[in-house]
Every structure is written in C-alpha cells, then in structure tokens.
Amino acid sequence: MRILLLGGTSFVGRAIVEEALRTGAEPTLFSRGRTGTGLFPDVPRLTGDRDTGDYDALRGGSWDAVVDVSGYLPHHVGQAMDALGDRVGRYLFISSNAVYAREGVQPGADEDTPRLAPVRHVRRVQDLDNDTYGPSKVACEDDVTSRYGDRATIVRPGQVVGPHDHSDAFTYWVRRAARGGRVALPGDPGQPVQVVDSRDTARLVLRLLADGRPGAFHAVGPAEPTTLGGLIETCAGAAGSRVEIVPVPPEAAPGFPLVRSDHVTQQRDPARARAAGLPATPLAVTAADVLAWDRERGEPPLTRGCSPAEEQRLLDRHG
Ligand SMILES: NC(=O)c1ccc[n+]([C@@H]2O[C@H](COP(=O)([O-])OP(=O)(O)OC[C@H]3O[C@@H](n4cnc5c(N)ncnc54)[C@H](OP(=O)(O)O)[C@@H]3O)[C@@H](O)[C@H]2O)c1
C-alpha cells in the first residue's frame, strides 16, 4: 500500500511511518523538511509548506491513501485535497477528541457524541487556542468527509503518549514516579484519565487503511480504565520505585499535566476503535518505554509539571 503522509517526522506521524514500514507499506512524506530530517533515510520525501499553500510537490504521483497528520485548519485540508484530487484512494484525517462538545456528555460517550460548531476564520496554526483548536478540526473533518464520502476516515485521538512525545505531560509523571517518594498531585487521584499509546494509534491507522474503513474512530486508551493516581502508581511500578501520592489543591499549581476538571472527557468508549483494530498496550509497557526513551535522550528539562524544589514547597505547604 502506497501511503502519502502529510507530516510524519515528529511524534504521532512518526509512529505511523514506523508502523507503515513495519507492515510493509510504502510511505512517502510531505513536510517543510525542518523536523526529523535524519529520520527514515530510505523513505521518499516531498517538500512543501501548508502555511504558505505550497503543495506543488503533490502535483504528480498517486497513492492508495493519504494520512493527514499536520492539518489543523480547513484551508490546509482544502488545499491538500485540491492538490491531490482523485489521485488518492482514501483520505484519513488525524483529528482530535477536542472536536466533541463538552455540554451534556456522559461517561462512555462514543463517536456519535455531538461535536462543537465548526470554526473557519483562523488563518494561522499559531493563532489556534483552546477555544478554536477543536472547532477548527471539526471544520477539517466536515470538509474531508464531504469531499471524499466513503473514502474519508477520521481518527480522533485523546491524549497521545509514548516515546518521542514532546508535550511532556505523561513524561513528567513517568520521570517523577521513577524518582519515588512523596509525590505532590495538584488534583484528584481518583480522576479518570485516558491516554493512548502512539504505537496503538498508528496500528489503528494502518488497520483502517488496510480495511478501507470509512467513518470516525476515537483513539483512546489505555488497555484498562485508570485514574490519575493509578497512572502514577503504574509508572512507579514500571520503574521499580515506590511512591506515596499526596494530593494538594489544584489551585496551588494550575495546569498540571493530565489534571482535568471535566472527568467525562476522560471516559470515552474505545469499543468502535478496538473493534476496528486499536490495540490495547498495557499502560505499564508504555510507561517503561517512555522511561527508557527519556533516559536515553538524557532527561532534558521538561516544560510541564514542577521541579523537585517547587514540589517540595507544595508538600511543605499543603502535604
Ligand atoms: N499529541 C497528542 O496528544 C494529540 C492528541 C490529539 C490529536 N493529535 C493530533 O496529532 C497530530 C500531531 O501529530 P504530530 O505533530 O506528532 O505529527 P507528526 O506528523 O509526527 O509531526 C508533524 C509534522 O508536520 C510537519 N509540518 C509541520 N508544519 C508543516 C507545514 N506548515 N507544512 C508542511 N508540513 C508541516 C512537520 O515537519 P516539518 O517541521 O519538517 O515541516 C512534521 O513532519 C495533529 O493532527 C494533532 O491535532 C495529537
């Protein structure tokens, strides 16, 4: 299967390329040529820029499927579809759980949950914010589906985690749990949390393409429902350490990784995606792999969470 990836060299797309190669598919990558330049030396690369509408490199060739990992704005998607037309068999768009409306959502919500109203006015990716990211993805989904119909597939990941994740959210907890001891948690240890392994997401994508499945699938994990406290304990177990979780008020450290007040967004039903081939890697395996990757890269400073000194202050004040 010949697959064109719009993206493919950072995290989610990178995992999809690795899975494509593992399963004998033939990927071609389209990007600006800035990220992961040394990756996949044997994979053909096309150069262009979605920000400037430069899709000239896509004017020739044909593919069984395109996987659009780097589409955030409807004009991105529209220009890519204009450039590709019917020279792709299937258009698989990587969307997000952020498309779903939050009001009235029940635990166990499936892919038919109402989505937010589409937003089409944002012109630059860097101008997207918490209010427009999801609605802009809604507009992208609508445009892909209306152009390709049964040849459109939408994948809506929740929080994706795994090696090469540069968001630092899960990595913070993996690294912190490995250190052991009293762990400050500015949130509720009983909060449900959903994270999906990037490799599982990639396997779902390749399976959907191989089976030619239309429709929407939200990619959520892990294998068994868990809580934030459970996730930290699992990370500790994977590292061979022992932790004592100490809840502190969320206001003491707002925006902490994986801490959420809207619990129902962390209880989406994985059934449709599992039936279509989403694997269920145990969280302990994902945590061990992230720990190994983080150590191998030398544990650089993280952008999320807090430093040991800041954590000690939280524990002294609230623990
Ligand atoms: N991470 C999560 O938790 C999560 C959750 C839900 C949904 N998602 C979705 O997953 C996708 C993000 O995955 P990722 O960033 O890890 O994917 P990726 O495909 O591994 O990396 C992004 C790729 O896009 C290319 N790119 C960036 N800007 C570009 C431009 N203007 N023109 C052409 N190519 C461009 C980059 O290469 P160059 O820099 O070389 O151009 C890179 O290859 C998004 O669709 C996001 O909404 C992620």
XYZ file of C-alpha atoms and ligand atoms in Angstrom:
367
model
C 0.000 0.000 0.000
C 1.398 3.401 -1.025
C 0.689 5.976 1.682
C 1.324 9.710 1.499
C 1.838 11.250 4.945
C 1.321 14.975 5.312
C 3.766 15.194 8.222
C 5.318 12.111 9.778
C 8.543 13.183 11.414
C 7.745 14.269 14.978
C 5.569 12.071 17.195
C 2.137 10.797 16.113
C 3.075 10.870 12.428
C 6.457 9.345 13.178
C 4.774 6.373 14.851
C 2.507 5.987 11.801
C 5.525 5.952 9.462
C 7.248 3.348 11.652
C 4.121 1.189 11.613
C 3.749 1.626 7.854
C 7.319 0.419 7.341
C 6.807 -2.441 9.813
C 3.744 -3.675 7.935
C 5.359 -3.457 4.505
C 3.528 -0.338 3.311
C 5.371 2.254 1.216
C 5.190 5.695 2.825
C 6.083 8.997 1.190
C 6.471 12.045 3.437
C 5.391 15.620 2.687
C 6.702 18.348 5.025
C 8.786 21.520 5.114
C 11.930 19.474 5.749
C 12.632 21.021 9.161
C 11.683 18.330 11.679
C 13.355 14.931 11.983
C 15.488 15.478 8.904
C 17.693 12.463 9.659
C 14.777 10.062 10.093
C 13.740 7.379 7.618
C 16.602 7.838 5.106
C 15.071 5.349 2.674
C 11.617 6.956 2.622
C 10.897 9.368 -0.258
C 10.339 12.957 0.840
C 8.434 15.754 -0.826
C 8.910 19.334 0.312
C 6.165 21.911 0.697
C 4.599 24.245 3.221
C 0.960 24.192 4.317
C 1.328 27.633 5.885
C 2.068 29.249 2.515
C -0.153 26.901 0.500
C 2.839 25.397 -1.307
C 1.622 21.976 -2.435
C 3.461 21.944 -5.789
C 5.340 18.776 -4.781
C 1.990 16.928 -4.680
C 1.063 17.734 -8.299
C 2.294 14.330 -9.552
C 2.016 10.769 -8.285
C -0.801 8.725 -6.846
C -1.299 6.941 -3.560
C -3.675 4.372 -2.112
C -4.188 6.684 0.851
C -3.156 9.995 2.317
C -2.774 10.331 6.087
C -3.128 13.987 7.031
C -1.356 14.363 10.373
C -0.454 18.051 10.072
C -3.857 19.520 9.152
C -5.256 21.951 11.710
C -7.084 24.499 9.573
C -9.786 23.926 6.950
C -7.831 25.769 4.260
C -4.879 23.401 4.896
C -7.113 20.468 4.212
C -8.905 22.145 1.313
C -5.646 22.991 -0.443
C -4.285 19.476 0.077
C -7.500 17.949 -1.302
C -7.389 20.342 -4.296
C -3.804 19.335 -4.993
C -4.458 15.593 -4.641
C -7.950 15.239 -6.084
C -8.660 11.646 -7.058
C -5.024 10.629 -7.051
C -5.541 9.272 -3.530
C -7.809 6.349 -2.758
C -8.600 7.314 0.831
C -8.178 10.483 2.890
C -7.510 9.675 6.546
C -7.564 12.797 8.675
C -5.971 12.857 12.137
C -8.421 14.915 14.152
C -8.777 15.074 17.951
C -11.099 14.345 20.863
C -11.204 18.143 21.168
C -13.925 18.158 18.469
C -16.546 16.946 20.934
C -18.962 19.254 22.685
C -18.485 19.208 26.449
C -22.046 20.010 27.500
C -24.209 17.043 28.392
C -21.540 14.420 27.681
C -21.999 11.154 29.549
C -19.280 8.720 30.654
C -18.717 6.138 27.927
C -19.522 8.570 25.105
C -18.966 7.191 21.620
C -18.046 8.764 18.278
C -21.625 9.920 17.651
C -21.385 12.395 20.548
C -22.294 15.874 19.259
C -19.338 17.920 18.100
C -18.653 21.617 18.557
C -19.716 24.104 15.880
C -17.053 24.414 13.152
C -14.719 27.415 13.119
C -13.248 28.605 9.824
C -11.802 32.029 10.488
C -8.405 31.160 11.992
C -5.714 31.600 9.329
C -2.526 30.532 11.137
C -1.811 27.458 13.280
C -0.085 29.599 15.898
C -3.321 31.570 16.356
C -5.298 28.481 17.434
C -6.187 28.349 21.127
C -8.228 26.165 23.458
C -11.448 27.656 22.073
C -10.661 27.260 18.358
C -8.430 24.155 18.071
C -11.295 21.647 18.355
C -13.820 23.623 16.271
C -11.222 24.125 13.539
C -10.659 20.358 13.458
C -14.454 19.973 13.161
C -14.357 22.100 10.000
C -11.479 19.982 8.636
C -13.416 16.768 9.354
C -16.529 18.131 7.627
C -14.593 19.142 4.515
C -12.759 15.818 4.204
C -15.981 13.872 4.658
C -17.980 15.972 2.222
C -15.240 15.697 -0.452
C -14.343 12.010 -0.064
C -17.523 10.461 1.376
C -16.965 6.750 1.981
C -13.309 7.256 1.133
C -12.887 9.507 4.178
C -11.700 8.209 7.556
C -11.431 10.328 10.678
C -9.261 9.347 13.656
C -9.785 11.371 16.846
C -7.034 10.645 19.366
C -7.263 11.605 23.011
C -4.016 12.442 24.799
C -1.337 10.549 22.877
C 1.680 9.304 24.830
C 4.790 7.293 24.085
C 8.414 7.685 23.069
C 9.141 10.958 21.182
C 6.219 12.735 22.856
C 7.379 16.331 23.223
C 4.296 17.533 25.104
C 5.996 16.435 28.376
C 2.639 15.697 30.043
C 2.904 11.920 30.531
C 6.698 12.086 30.540
C 6.536 14.297 33.653
C 4.680 11.586 35.573
C 6.884 8.781 34.243
C 10.008 10.635 35.333
C 8.534 11.807 38.631
C 7.225 8.362 39.588
C 10.593 6.796 38.797
C 12.190 9.078 41.414
C 9.833 7.635 44.045
C 8.940 9.086 47.461
C 6.188 11.570 48.288
C 4.619 12.780 45.039
C 2.627 16.022 45.067
C -0.510 15.740 42.924
C -2.312 19.059 42.444
C -5.512 17.261 41.550
C -7.777 14.381 42.431
C -6.045 10.960 42.447
C -9.440 9.426 41.590
C -9.808 11.491 38.405
C -10.284 9.226 35.374
C -7.531 9.650 32.806
C -7.282 8.409 29.239
C -4.005 8.222 27.379
C -3.404 6.316 24.163
C -0.050 4.847 23.160
C 1.224 6.435 19.929
C 2.077 2.973 18.596
C -1.509 1.795 19.198
C -2.816 4.875 17.387
C -0.504 4.098 14.486
C -1.645 0.470 14.342
C -5.267 1.615 14.240
C -4.478 3.956 11.341
C -2.769 1.240 9.309
C -5.581 -1.216 10.062
C -8.267 1.277 8.991
C -6.407 1.880 5.734
C -5.896 -1.812 5.052
C -9.590 -2.490 5.668
C -10.749 0.628 3.802
C -12.975 1.661 6.696
C -14.896 4.941 6.459
C -16.226 6.919 9.417
C -14.903 8.303 12.683
C -12.937 6.466 15.375
C -11.709 7.960 18.588
C -8.387 6.536 19.636
C -8.365 6.332 23.413
C -6.603 4.104 25.926
C -5.051 2.645 27.931
C -5.971 -1.052 27.982
C -7.895 -0.808 31.271
C -9.684 2.301 32.585
C -7.476 4.074 35.092
C -7.249 7.123 37.299
C -4.538 9.704 37.673
C -3.451 8.083 40.930
C -3.476 4.678 39.213
C -1.405 6.049 36.338
C 1.252 7.383 38.722
C 1.344 4.056 40.601
C 1.655 2.168 37.306
C 4.534 4.425 36.235
C 6.237 3.757 39.582
C 5.738 0.016 39.139
C 7.263 0.165 35.657
C 10.301 1.951 37.085
C 10.622 -0.309 40.139
C 10.094 2.592 42.550
C 7.613 3.250 45.369
C 5.502 6.377 45.638
C 3.187 7.963 48.164
C 0.722 10.201 46.331
C -0.004 13.391 48.257
C -2.998 15.346 46.916
C -2.546 19.128 47.116
C -5.080 21.755 45.993
C -5.194 22.121 42.195
C -5.119 25.922 42.617
C -1.650 25.592 44.160
C -0.247 24.520 40.763
C -2.782 25.177 37.995
C -2.476 23.448 34.627
C -0.611 20.426 35.958
C -0.050 17.627 33.413
C -3.071 15.340 32.876
C -5.072 17.053 35.654
C -8.592 17.763 34.400
C -11.741 19.069 35.996
C -14.040 17.678 33.250
C -13.970 13.983 34.101
C -16.363 12.810 31.383
C -13.895 13.826 28.658
C -11.635 11.134 30.114
C -14.170 8.337 29.867
C -14.749 7.913 26.141
C -15.712 4.488 24.869
C -12.914 2.777 22.915
C -15.214 -0.007 21.618
C -15.598 1.123 17.988
C -11.868 1.695 17.545
C -10.982 -1.563 19.322
C -13.325 -3.480 17.025
C -11.595 -1.808 14.079
C -8.124 -2.784 15.296
C -6.965 -0.353 18.016
C -4.609 -2.435 20.183
C -4.576 -2.072 23.963
C -0.986 -1.816 25.065
C -0.825 -2.065 28.890
C -0.018 1.280 30.479
C 2.956 -0.304 32.280
C 4.529 -1.126 28.906
C 4.006 2.421 27.596
C 5.445 3.840 30.831
C 8.516 1.586 30.668
C 9.139 2.544 27.036
C 8.786 6.263 27.782
C 11.126 5.926 30.758
C 13.737 4.184 28.600
C 13.393 6.803 25.830
C 13.596 9.690 28.298
C 16.742 8.275 29.918
C 18.343 7.588 26.559
C 17.841 11.199 25.476
C 19.408 12.373 28.756
C 16.304 13.574 30.628
C 16.254 17.170 29.345
C 14.334 19.846 31.302
C 10.564 19.428 30.941
C 8.101 22.177 30.084
C 5.331 20.726 32.263
C 4.925 19.873 35.939
C 7.294 21.283 38.527
C 10.893 20.992 39.674
C 11.839 18.956 42.766
C 12.298 22.205 44.724
C 8.867 23.510 43.689
C 7.311 20.163 44.566
C 8.933 20.220 47.998
C 7.420 23.674 48.604
C 3.980 22.296 47.620
C 4.424 19.369 50.020
C 5.656 21.610 52.842
C 2.719 23.969 52.447
C -0.120 21.550 51.641
C 1.061 17.983 52.184
N -0.246 14.655 20.734
C -1.484 14.463 21.144
O -1.767 14.176 22.314
C -2.625 14.597 20.142
C -3.919 14.416 20.583
C -4.970 14.523 19.663
C -4.676 14.796 18.332
N -3.395 14.973 17.933
C -3.142 15.280 16.530
O -1.949 14.621 16.072
C -1.339 15.457 15.095
C 0.034 15.933 15.560
O 0.908 14.962 15.479
P 2.487 15.250 15.414
O 2.814 16.715 15.381
O 3.050 14.442 16.468
O 2.680 14.696 13.922
P 3.942 14.418 13.053
O 3.421 14.172 11.690
O 4.817 13.382 13.654
O 4.732 15.825 13.090
C 4.232 16.983 12.471
C 4.718 17.000 11.006
O 4.134 18.057 10.296
C 5.128 18.702 9.509
N 4.711 20.085 9.353
C 4.532 20.993 10.340
N 4.158 22.178 9.820
C 4.077 21.995 8.482
C 3.748 22.857 7.403
N 3.433 24.159 7.582
N 3.751 22.357 6.147
C 4.088 21.040 5.928
N 4.416 20.194 6.913
C 4.405 20.668 8.175
C 6.415 18.534 10.314
O 7.578 18.563 9.543
P 8.360 19.957 9.207
O 8.517 20.687 10.504
O 9.636 19.482 8.624
O 7.508 20.682 8.233
C 6.214 17.121 10.871
O 6.626 16.164 9.920
C -2.188 16.686 14.929
O -3.109 16.496 13.895
C -2.877 16.758 16.281
O -4.072 17.511 16.225
C -2.363 14.891 18.810
